[in-house]
Coordinates of C-alpha atoms in Angstrom, one line a residue:
Chain A
X1 CA 0.0 0.0 0.0
X2 CA 1.5 3.3 -1.0
X3 CA 1.5 6.7 0.7
X4 CA -1.9 7.8 -0.5
X5 CA -3.4 4.4 -0.1
X6 CA -2.4 4.5 3.6
X7 CA -4.2 7.8 4.0
X8 CA -7.3 6.6 2.3
X9 CA -7.2 3.4 4.4
X10 CA -6.8 5.4 7.6
X11 CA -9.8 7.6 6.8
X12 CA -11.9 4.6 5.7
X13 CA -11.1 2.5 8.8
X14 CA -11.6 5.5 11.2
X15 CA -15.0 6.2 9.5
X16 CA -15.9 2.6 9.7
X17 CA -15.1 2.4 13.5
X18 CA -16.9 5.7 14.2
X19 CA -19.9 4.5 12.2
X20 CA -20.1 1.2 14.2
X21 CA -19.9 2.9 17.6
X22 CA -22.2 5.7 16.4
X23 CA -24.9 3.1 15.4
X24 CA -24.8 1.7 18.9
X25 CA -24.7 5.1 20.5
X26 CA -27.7 6.5 18.5
X27 CA -29.7 3.3 19.1
X28 CA -29.1 3.3 22.8
X29 CA -29.7 7.1 23.1
X30 CA -33.0 6.8 21.1
X31 CA -34.1 3.9 23.4
X32 CA -33.0 6.0 26.4
X33 CA -30.9 3.1 27.7
X34 CA -33.7 0.5 27.4
X35 CA -31.9 -1.4 24.7
X36 CA -28.7 -2.0 26.7
X37 CA -27.7 -5.3 28.2
X38 CA -27.3 -3.8 31.6
X39 CA -29.4 -5.2 34.4
X40 CA -29.8 -2.7 37.3
X41 CA -28.9 -5.3 39.9
X42 CA -30.6 -4.7 43.2
X43 CA -33.8 -3.6 41.4
X44 CA -33.7 -6.1 38.6
X45 CA -32.4 -9.7 38.9
X46 CA -32.0 -12.6 36.6
X47 CA -34.4 -15.5 37.3
X48 CA -32.9 -18.4 39.3
X49 CA -32.8 -21.9 37.9
X50 CA -34.7 -23.6 40.7
X51 CA -33.5 -27.1 39.7
X52 CA -29.8 -26.6 39.9
X53 CA -29.4 -23.5 42.1
X54 CA -28.1 -24.2 45.6
X55 CA -28.3 -21.1 47.8
X56 CA -28.8 -20.4 51.5
X57 CA -30.8 -23.1 53.3
X58 CA -34.5 -22.8 54.0
X59 CA -35.4 -24.5 57.3
X60 CA -38.5 -25.3 59.1
X61 CA -37.5 -24.9 62.7
X62 CA -40.8 -26.1 64.1
X63 CA -40.9 -29.5 62.4
X64 CA -37.2 -30.3 63.0
X65 CA -36.8 -33.1 65.5
X66 CA -33.1 -32.4 66.3
X67 CA -32.0 -35.8 65.1
X68 CA -28.6 -34.4 64.1
X69 CA -28.7 -36.3 60.8
X70 CA -27.9 -33.2 58.8
X71 CA -25.0 -32.2 61.0
X72 CA -23.5 -35.7 60.8
X73 CA -23.9 -35.7 57.0
X74 CA -22.2 -32.3 56.7
X75 CA -18.6 -32.8 55.3
X76 CA -17.4 -29.5 56.8
X77 CA -19.3 -29.6 60.1
X78 CA -20.9 -26.2 59.7
X79 CA -24.2 -27.1 61.2
X80 CA -24.6 -26.6 65.0
X81 CA -27.5 -28.2 66.7
X82 CA -28.5 -28.1 70.4
X83 CA -31.8 -29.2 71.8
X84 CA -33.7 -30.2 74.9
X85 CA -35.6 -33.5 75.1
X86 CA -35.8 -36.4 72.6
X87 CA -37.7 -37.4 69.5
X88 CA -40.7 -35.4 68.4
X89 CA -40.8 -33.8 71.8
X90 CA -37.4 -32.2 71.4
X91 CA -37.2 -28.5 71.7
X92 CA -34.8 -26.7 69.4
X93 CA -32.6 -24.3 71.3
X94 CA -29.9 -23.8 68.7
X95 CA -29.7 -24.4 65.0
X96 CA -27.0 -22.4 63.3
X97 CA -25.2 -22.8 59.9
X98 CA -21.9 -21.1 59.4
X99 CA -21.8 -19.9 55.9
X100 CA -18.1 -19.1 56.0
X101 CA -17.7 -22.9 56.1
X102 CA -20.7 -24.2 54.2
X103 CA -19.9 -25.4 50.6
X104 CA -23.5 -25.7 49.5
X105 CA -23.0 -29.4 48.7
X106 CA -26.6 -30.3 49.6
X107 CA -25.6 -33.4 51.5
X108 CA -27.6 -32.2 54.5
X109 CA -30.9 -32.4 52.6
X110 CA -31.5 -36.2 51.9
X111 CA -30.9 -37.5 55.4
X112 CA -33.6 -35.3 57.0
X113 CA -36.5 -37.6 58.1
X114 CA -39.0 -34.7 58.4
X115 CA -37.9 -33.0 55.1
X116 CA -37.5 -29.7 56.9
X117 CA -34.2 -28.5 55.3
X118 CA -33.6 -27.6 51.7
X119 CA -31.2 -25.4 49.8
X120 CA -33.1 -22.3 48.8
X121 CA -32.8 -19.5 46.3
X122 CA -31.1 -16.7 48.3
X123 CA -27.5 -16.1 47.4
X124 CA -26.6 -12.8 49.1
X125 CA -25.4 -12.8 52.7
X126 CA -23.2 -9.7 53.1
X127 CA -21.7 -9.0 56.5
X128 CA -18.8 -7.2 58.2
X129 CA -17.6 -9.9 60.6
X130 CA -17.3 -13.7 60.6
X131 CA -20.2 -13.8 63.1
X132 CA -22.4 -12.2 60.4
X133 CA -21.9 -15.4 58.3
X134 CA -23.5 -17.5 61.0
X135 CA -27.3 -17.6 60.4
X136 CA -29.5 -18.3 63.4
X137 CA -32.1 -20.6 62.0
X138 CA -33.6 -21.3 65.5
X139 CA -34.8 -17.7 65.5
X140 CA -36.8 -18.3 62.4
X141 CA -34.4 -17.0 59.7
X142 CA -35.2 -18.2 56.1
X143 CA -38.3 -20.3 56.8
X144 CA -39.1 -23.2 54.5
X145 CA -40.8 -22.2 51.3
X146 CA -39.7 -24.6 48.6
X147 CA -41.3 -27.9 49.4
X148 CA -41.6 -31.3 47.8
X149 CA -45.0 -32.9 47.5
X150 CA -44.3 -35.2 50.4
X151 CA -43.0 -32.3 52.5
X152 CA -46.1 -30.3 51.6
X153 CA -48.3 -33.1 53.0
X154 CA -46.2 -33.3 56.2
X155 CA -46.4 -29.5 56.7
X156 CA -50.2 -29.6 56.3
X157 CA -50.6 -32.4 58.9
X158 CA -48.3 -30.4 61.2
X159 CA -50.4 -27.3 60.7
X160 CA -53.7 -29.1 61.2
X161 CA -52.6 -30.5 64.5
X162 CA -51.8 -26.9 65.6
X163 CA -48.2 -27.9 66.4
X164 CA -46.7 -24.8 64.9
X165 CA -48.0 -22.5 67.6
X166 CA -47.2 -25.1 70.3
X167 CA -43.6 -25.5 69.2
X168 CA -43.1 -21.8 69.0
X169 CA -44.5 -21.3 72.5
X170 CA -42.2 -24.1 73.9
X171 CA -39.1 -22.5 72.4
X172 CA -40.1 -19.2 73.8
X173 CA -40.4 -20.7 77.2
X174 CA -36.8 -22.0 76.8
X175 CA -35.6 -18.6 75.9
X176 CA -35.4 -19.1 72.1
X177 CA -38.1 -16.8 70.7
X178 CA -38.8 -16.4 67.0
X179 CA -37.1 -13.1 66.3
X180 CA -37.1 -12.9 62.6
X181 CA -40.2 -11.4 61.0
X182 CA -42.3 -14.2 59.4
X183 CA -44.7 -11.9 57.5
X184 CA -43.6 -11.7 53.8
X185 CA -44.9 -8.2 53.6
X186 CA -42.3 -7.0 56.1
X187 CA -39.4 -9.4 55.5
X188 CA -37.7 -8.9 52.1
X189 CA -36.1 -12.3 52.5
X190 CA -39.5 -14.0 52.1
X191 CA -40.4 -12.2 48.9
Chain B
X1 CA -18.7 47.6 33.4
X2 CA -15.3 46.3 33.8
X3 CA -13.8 44.6 36.8
X4 CA -11.4 47.5 37.6
X5 CA -14.3 50.0 37.6
X6 CA -16.2 47.7 39.9
X7 CA -13.4 47.4 42.4
X8 CA -12.6 51.2 41.9
X9 CA -16.0 51.9 43.5
X10 CA -14.8 50.4 46.8
X11 CA -13.9 53.2 49.2
X12 CA -10.5 51.8 50.3
X13 CA -9.4 50.6 46.8
X14 CA -7.3 53.6 45.6
X15 CA -6.5 55.0 49.1
X16 CA -5.0 52.1 50.9
X17 CA -4.0 49.3 48.4
X18 CA -0.7 49.5 46.6
X19 CA -1.0 49.1 42.8
X20 CA 0.7 45.7 42.9
X21 CA -2.0 44.3 45.2
X22 CA -4.6 45.9 43.0
X23 CA -3.1 44.2 39.9
X24 CA -2.9 40.9 41.7
X25 CA -6.5 41.0 42.8
X26 CA -7.6 42.1 39.3
X27 CA -5.8 39.1 37.9
X28 CA -6.7 36.5 40.5
X29 CA -10.5 37.2 40.7
X30 CA -11.2 36.3 37.1
X31 CA -9.0 33.3 37.4
X32 CA -10.8 32.0 40.4
X33 CA -14.1 32.8 38.8
X34 CA -13.1 30.8 35.7
X35 CA -12.0 27.9 37.9
X36 CA -15.3 27.9 39.9
X37 CA -17.7 28.7 37.1
X38 CA -16.2 26.9 34.1
X39 CA -13.4 24.5 34.9
X40 CA -14.9 22.6 37.8
X41 CA -18.3 22.1 36.1
X42 CA -16.6 21.2 32.9
X43 CA -14.5 18.6 34.8
X44 CA -17.4 17.1 36.7
X45 CA -19.7 17.1 33.7
X46 CA -16.9 15.9 31.4
X47 CA -16.2 12.9 33.5
X48 CA -20.0 12.2 33.7
X49 CA -20.5 12.6 30.0
X50 CA -17.5 10.5 29.2
X51 CA -18.8 7.6 31.3
X52 CA -22.4 7.8 30.1
X53 CA -21.6 8.4 26.5
X54 CA -19.1 5.6 26.4
X55 CA -21.5 3.3 28.2
X56 CA -24.2 4.0 25.6
X57 CA -21.7 3.1 22.9
X58 CA -21.0 -0.2 24.6
X59 CA -24.5 -1.3 25.4
X60 CA -24.1 -0.4 29.0
X61 CA -25.9 2.2 31.2
X62 CA -23.1 3.9 33.0
X63 CA -23.5 5.8 36.3
X64 CA -27.3 6.5 36.5
X65 CA -27.9 6.1 40.2
X66 CA -25.8 8.5 42.2
X67 CA -27.9 11.3 43.3
X68 CA -28.9 13.0 46.5
X69 CA -29.0 10.5 49.3
X70 CA -31.6 10.7 52.1
X71 CA -32.5 8.5 55.1
X72 CA -33.1 4.8 54.8
X73 CA -36.7 3.5 54.7
X74 CA -38.0 0.8 57.0
X75 CA -36.8 -2.1 54.9
X76 CA -33.2 -0.7 55.1
X77 CA -33.3 0.5 51.5
X78 CA -31.8 4.0 51.1
X79 CA -34.1 6.5 49.6
X80 CA -32.6 9.0 47.2
X81 CA -33.2 11.2 44.2
X82 CA -31.3 9.7 41.3
X83 CA -30.8 12.8 39.1
X84 CA -29.6 10.6 36.2
X85 CA -26.4 9.9 38.1
X86 CA -25.2 13.4 38.0
X87 CA -23.9 13.0 41.6
X88 CA -21.2 10.7 40.3
X89 CA -18.7 13.5 39.8
X90 CA -19.3 14.9 43.3
X91 CA -19.0 11.4 44.8
X92 CA -15.7 10.8 43.0
X93 CA -14.5 14.2 44.3
X94 CA -15.3 13.3 47.9
X95 CA -13.6 9.9 47.4
X96 CA -10.5 11.6 46.0
X97 CA -10.4 14.1 48.9
X98 CA -10.4 11.2 51.3
X99 CA -7.4 9.4 49.7
X100 CA -3.9 9.3 51.1
X101 CA -1.8 12.2 49.9
X102 CA 1.2 10.1 48.9
X103 CA 4.6 11.5 48.0
X104 CA 7.2 8.9 46.9
X105 CA 9.9 9.0 49.7
X106 CA 12.8 8.5 47.3
X107 CA 11.5 10.9 44.7
X108 CA 11.9 14.6 44.4
X109 CA 9.2 15.8 46.7
X110 CA 9.3 19.5 45.7
X111 CA 8.9 18.8 42.0
X112 CA 6.4 16.1 42.7
X113 CA 4.1 18.6 44.5
X114 CA 4.8 21.4 42.0
X115 CA 4.0 19.5 38.7
X116 CA 0.2 19.1 39.1
X117 CA 0.1 22.9 39.7
X118 CA 2.0 23.6 36.5
X119 CA -0.1 21.3 34.4
X120 CA -3.3 22.9 35.9
X121 CA -1.9 26.4 35.3
X122 CA -1.3 25.5 31.7
X123 CA -4.9 24.4 31.3
X124 CA -6.2 27.4 33.2
X125 CA -4.1 29.8 31.1
X126 CA -5.9 28.6 27.9
X127 CA -9.1 30.1 29.3
X128 CA -7.6 33.6 29.4
X129 CA -7.7 33.9 25.6
X130 CA -10.8 31.8 25.0
X131 CA -13.6 33.8 23.6
X132 CA -16.7 32.4 25.2
X133 CA -19.1 35.0 23.8
X134 CA -19.5 38.6 22.8
X135 CA -17.5 40.5 25.4
X136 CA -16.9 37.3 27.4
X137 CA -13.2 37.0 27.0
X138 CA -10.7 37.5 29.8
X139 CA -8.0 39.1 27.6
X140 CA -8.5 39.6 23.9
X141 CA -4.7 39.6 23.2
X142 CA -3.4 40.8 19.9
X143 CA -1.2 37.6 19.9
X144 CA -4.1 35.3 20.9
X145 CA -3.4 32.3 18.8
X146 CA 0.3 32.5 19.6
X147 CA -0.5 32.8 23.3
X148 CA -2.7 29.7 23.1
X149 CA 0.0 27.6 21.4
X150 CA 2.6 28.8 23.9
X151 CA 0.5 28.3 27.0
X152 CA -0.8 24.9 25.8
X153 CA 2.8 23.7 25.6
X154 CA 3.6 24.6 29.3
X155 CA 1.8 21.4 30.3
X156 CA 4.6 19.1 29.1
X157 CA 7.0 20.8 31.6
X158 CA 4.7 19.7 34.4
X159 CA 4.3 16.2 32.9
X160 CA 8.1 15.8 32.6
X161 CA 8.5 17.0 36.2
X162 CA 5.9 14.5 37.3
X163 CA 7.6 11.6 35.6
X164 CA 11.0 12.5 36.8
X165 CA 10.1 13.3 40.4
X166 CA 8.1 10.1 40.9
X167 CA 11.3 8.1 40.8
X168 CA 9.5 5.4 38.9
X169 CA 10.4 3.9 35.6
X170 CA 6.8 3.7 34.4
X171 CA 6.3 7.4 35.2
X172 CA 9.5 8.5 33.4
X173 CA 8.7 6.4 30.4
X174 CA 5.2 7.8 30.2
X175 CA 6.4 11.4 30.5
X176 CA 9.1 10.9 27.9
X177 CA 6.5 9.6 25.5
X178 CA 4.3 12.6 26.3
X179 CA 7.1 15.0 25.6
X180 CA 8.1 13.3 22.3
X181 CA 4.5 13.2 21.2
X182 CA 3.5 16.8 22.2
X183 CA 6.6 18.4 20.8
X184 CA 6.1 16.6 17.5
X185 CA 2.5 17.5 17.2
X186 CA 3.1 21.1 18.1
X187 CA 4.5 21.5 14.6
X188 CA 1.4 20.5 12.4
X189 CA -0.8 22.1 15.1
X190 CA 0.8 25.4 14.8
X191 CA 0.9 25.2 11.0
X192 CA -2.8 24.5 10.7
X193 CA -3.6 27.1 13.4
X194 CA -1.8 29.6 11.1
X195 CA -4.2 28.8 8.2
X196 CA -7.1 30.9 9.5
X197 CA -4.6 33.5 10.8
X198 CA -3.3 33.9 7.2
X199 CA -6.8 34.4 5.9
X200 CA -7.8 36.8 8.7
X201 CA -4.4 38.6 8.9
X202 CA -4.5 38.8 12.7
X203 CA -3.7 36.6 15.7
X204 CA -6.4 38.3 17.7
X205 CA -9.3 36.0 18.6
X206 CA -11.9 38.8 18.4
X207 CA -10.8 39.7 14.9
X208 CA -10.8 36.1 13.8
X209 CA -14.4 35.9 14.9
X210 CA -15.4 39.2 13.4
X211 CA -13.8 38.2 10.1
X212 CA -15.9 35.0 9.9
X213 CA -19.0 37.0 11.0
X214 CA -18.7 39.7 8.3
X215 CA -18.5 37.8 5.0
X216 CA -17.9 34.6 3.2
X217 CA -15.6 33.6 0.4
X218 CA -15.0 30.3 -1.4
X219 CA -12.5 30.7 -4.2
X220 CA -13.8 34.1 -5.3
X221 CA -17.4 33.3 -4.8
X222 CA -18.7 35.2 -1.8
X223 CA -20.6 38.0 -0.2
X224 CA -21.9 39.2 3.1
X225 CA -25.3 37.5 3.3
X226 CA -25.4 34.3 5.3
X227 CA -22.0 34.8 6.9
X228 CA -23.7 34.8 10.4
X229 CA -25.5 31.6 9.6
X230 CA -22.2 29.6 9.2
X231 CA -21.2 30.4 5.6
X232 CA -18.5 32.6 6.9
X233 CA -16.6 29.9 8.7
X234 CA -13.0 29.6 7.9
X235 CA -13.7 26.0 7.3
X236 CA -15.3 26.7 3.9
X237 CA -12.7 29.2 2.7
X238 CA -10.4 27.9 0.0
X239 CA -12.5 24.7 0.0
X240 CA -11.4 22.0 0.8
X241 CA -8.0 23.1 2.1
X242 CA -9.3 24.3 5.4
X243 CA -11.4 21.3 6.0
X244 CA -8.2 19.2 5.8
X245 CA -6.5 21.8 8.0
X246 CA -9.3 21.6 10.5
X247 CA -9.1 17.8 10.6
X248 CA -5.3 17.9 11.1
X249 CA -5.7 20.6 13.8
X250 CA -8.3 18.6 15.6
X251 CA -6.3 15.3 15.5
X252 CA -3.2 17.3 16.8
X253 CA -5.4 18.6 19.6
X254 CA -6.2 15.0 20.5
X255 CA -2.5 14.1 20.5
X256 CA -1.6 17.2 22.6
X257 CA -4.3 16.4 25.1
X258 CA -3.1 12.8 25.2
X259 CA -6.5 11.6 24.5
X260 CA -7.0 8.1 23.0
X261 CA -5.9 6.9 20.4
X262 CA -2.9 9.0 21.4
X263 CA -2.9 8.1 25.1
X264 CA 0.6 6.4 25.0
X265 CA 1.8 8.5 28.0
X266 CA -0.8 6.8 30.2
X267 CA -1.1 3.5 28.3
X268 CA -2.5 1.6 31.3
X269 CA -1.8 -1.8 29.7
X270 CA 1.9 -1.1 29.4
X271 CA 2.9 1.6 31.8
X272 CA 0.4 1.2 34.7
X273 CA -0.8 4.7 34.2
X274 CA 2.3 6.5 33.0
X275 CA 3.3 9.7 34.8
X276 CA 0.2 9.5 36.9
X277 CA 1.3 6.2 38.5
X278 CA 2.5 7.7 41.8
X279 CA -0.2 10.3 42.1
X280 CA -3.3 9.9 44.2
X281 CA -6.1 11.9 45.7
X282 CA -6.4 15.6 44.9
X283 CA -3.1 15.9 43.0
X284 CA -4.3 13.2 40.6
X285 CA -7.6 14.9 40.2
X286 CA -5.9 18.2 39.5
X287 CA -4.3 16.4 36.5
X288 CA -7.7 15.2 35.4
X289 CA -9.4 18.6 35.9
X290 CA -6.6 20.0 33.8
X291 CA -7.2 17.4 31.1
X292 CA -10.9 18.1 30.9
X293 CA -10.4 21.8 31.1
X294 CA -7.9 21.7 28.3
X295 CA -10.3 19.5 26.3
X296 CA -12.9 22.2 26.6
X297 CA -10.6 25.0 25.9
X298 CA -9.0 23.4 22.9
X299 CA -12.4 22.4 21.5
X300 CA -13.4 26.0 21.9
X301 CA -10.3 27.2 20.1
X302 CA -10.8 24.8 17.3
X303 CA -14.4 26.1 17.0
X304 CA -13.1 29.7 17.1
X305 CA -10.4 29.2 14.5
X306 CA -12.4 27.2 12.0
X307 CA -16.0 27.1 12.9
X308 CA -16.8 30.8 13.5
X309 CA -16.5 30.7 17.3
X310 CA -19.5 32.4 19.0
X311 CA -20.1 34.7 16.1
X312 CA -21.3 32.6 13.2
X313 CA -23.4 29.5 12.9
X314 CA -27.0 28.3 12.6
X315 CA -27.8 28.9 16.3
X316 CA -26.4 32.4 16.3
X317 CA -28.1 33.2 13.0
X318 CA -31.5 32.1 14.3
X319 CA -31.1 33.9 17.6
X320 CA -29.9 37.1 16.0
X321 CA -33.3 37.3 14.3
X322 CA -34.9 37.9 17.7
X323 CA -35.6 41.7 17.9
X324 CA -33.9 42.2 21.2
X325 CA -30.9 44.5 21.6
X326 CA -30.1 44.3 25.3
X327 CA -31.4 42.7 28.5
X328 CA -31.2 45.2 31.4
X329 CA -29.7 43.5 34.5
X330 CA -29.4 46.3 37.0
X331 CA -25.6 46.7 37.3
X332 CA -25.0 46.3 33.5
X333 CA -26.9 45.6 30.4
X334 CA -26.6 42.2 28.9
X335 CA -26.2 42.3 25.1
X336 CA -28.4 39.8 23.3
X337 CA -25.5 38.9 21.1
X338 CA -23.8 37.6 24.2
X339 CA -26.6 35.3 24.9
X340 CA -26.7 34.1 21.3
X341 CA -23.0 33.8 21.3
X342 CA -23.0 31.5 24.4
X343 CA -25.5 29.2 22.8
X344 CA -23.6 29.1 19.5
X345 CA -20.2 28.5 21.3
X346 CA -21.7 25.8 23.5
X347 CA -23.1 23.6 20.9
X348 CA -19.9 23.6 18.9
X349 CA -17.6 23.1 21.8
X350 CA -19.7 20.4 23.4
X351 CA -20.1 18.7 20.0
X352 CA -16.3 18.7 19.5
X353 CA -15.8 17.3 23.1
X354 CA -18.3 14.6 22.5
X355 CA -16.6 13.7 19.2
X356 CA -13.3 13.4 21.2
X357 CA -15.1 11.0 23.5
X358 CA -16.5 9.1 20.6
X359 CA -13.0 8.8 19.1
X360 CA -11.5 7.7 22.4
X361 CA -14.0 4.8 22.7
X362 CA -13.8 3.8 19.1
X363 CA -10.1 3.6 18.1
X364 CA -7.4 1.4 19.6
X365 CA -4.2 3.0 20.9
X366 CA -1.5 3.6 18.3
X367 CA 2.0 2.4 18.6
X368 CA 4.7 5.0 19.2
X369 CA 6.2 4.6 15.7
X370 CA 2.7 5.0 14.2
X371 CA 2.1 8.2 16.3
X372 CA 5.4 9.6 15.0
X373 CA 4.9 8.6 11.4
X374 CA 1.4 10.0 11.4
X375 CA 2.9 13.3 12.5
X376 CA 6.0 13.6 10.5
X377 CA 5.1 11.7 7.3
X378 CA 1.5 12.6 6.9
X379 CA 0.5 15.7 9.0
X380 CA 3.4 17.9 8.5
X381 CA 3.5 17.7 4.6
X382 CA -0.3 18.2 4.5
X383 CA -0.2 21.1 7.0
X384 CA 2.5 22.7 4.9
X385 CA 0.4 22.3 1.8
X386 CA -2.6 23.8 3.6
X387 CA -0.6 26.8 4.7
X388 CA 0.7 27.4 1.2
X389 CA -2.7 27.1 -0.4
X390 CA -4.2 29.4 2.2
X391 CA -1.5 31.9 1.4
X392 CA -2.5 31.7 -2.3
X393 CA -6.1 32.0 -1.3
X394 CA -5.4 35.1 0.8
X395 CA -3.4 36.6 -2.1
X396 CA -6.3 35.9 -4.4
X397 CA -8.7 37.5 -1.9
X398 CA -6.7 40.7 -2.1
X399 CA -4.9 40.4 1.3

């Protein structure tokens, strides 16, 4: 390419580049930003694949029988359980999961005889200290929402016998009240 | 009413203040006003525009959130007015104020602290001879264009000082590249800046604008009608010689401002960030304010030399049809041509700035040998030819 060929090539390629970026610019300006790929994160989120996603646990503290099966299955020992009494009469005094250890392997889910623990959809747990990474499920955090058909039946039976209120009252008497808001209208974690 | 008359009305002005202090105050007050009223908004809006504009070119949104924060609501979500993200510049400023003011212990501390001031002074000096509108020029020097070229070159002294005093090889390499680049591009830039000067026969900004306002001329064709509507631009004179000269001048401006694709002095992929590597906080932001201020000033000067400045163009033509002579404002009357001039100057300058941003986010960075060959092999011969042809055109036009 000669001297003038270089000049023409330079002008042509510059114009080509400016035309390309200009097309995108005008398109996005005309659409006032609606045509971009950007997702304004806290306000808009991508939908979660409920089959494969493994997020923060959802746990039904009232139906848990403190059998310790999940804690024994846990490969990193991040589940801490303490209770008073035995079997179905057991009263949960502590059920904590340390998410700085948890590897979301889902091995705690199959051993559960009452199907009261699953891995849920929440993925955001920001905090400033290591203690912030420990979620106190015995206080009612992240209640069970995603249920299998079998679990749905068990929950219904449990509800019909009025055991939810009873268990909650028992825990309160042992000094473990339900502190986390259970009303979806007031707790953004339940939405 | 001029500034000296305004201060002269103060009772103690002539009686107590020595003339040196008077001169200093008269010089410093406009400078501070320019910094507060022009440079800072240009810097903040320039950064914002750059981010939003480039985001739109890349299918992103850019900062559209930062606004005025208020208290949090009951769900813990902060409640704020978004203002299209215009608060981004202020938020950046506050962040920069809070940064550690670092001076390299083994570097030359005095030069390190001095260099951002010199770079900033170079950018600020450009505004002295920048005609913003009718009567809105700090000093209409009879050597205006020469002054602009001279003051614009002061910046490289500061950059070289920054690179040397940082005691850092990236910094020194970056500033050496900058000096090589700017000194080379001064040549075609000065030559193309002389093209309108040849036609007008004056270096004075006011006369360059008045010349483009008063008549038009394309190889003998010409007249007075329509000159105010943009026909009188130097761009059209000796067509297409001055179009080429304008393009060369504009690209040289990009190189002198070290904007991409000529951002070798910063070249973050090779030199960390060139001469800015060791700078942080307010000193770093002084460099950036200087860059955006110089961008604005050089766009304005390109608009003045080739595109009629404030005095000629479609907006000015349309606004000058309005049958208003002056707007009384108590202290002094505001001429309508000043208002029209500001509108005309703004759209051209902002347009040229946005084109700079477009170019930056479109073209990849040149290699140093490409930068040099572009200047010496292509721009200088063409700038010389432009100068020569403009001389012929000026002769043909009877000058």
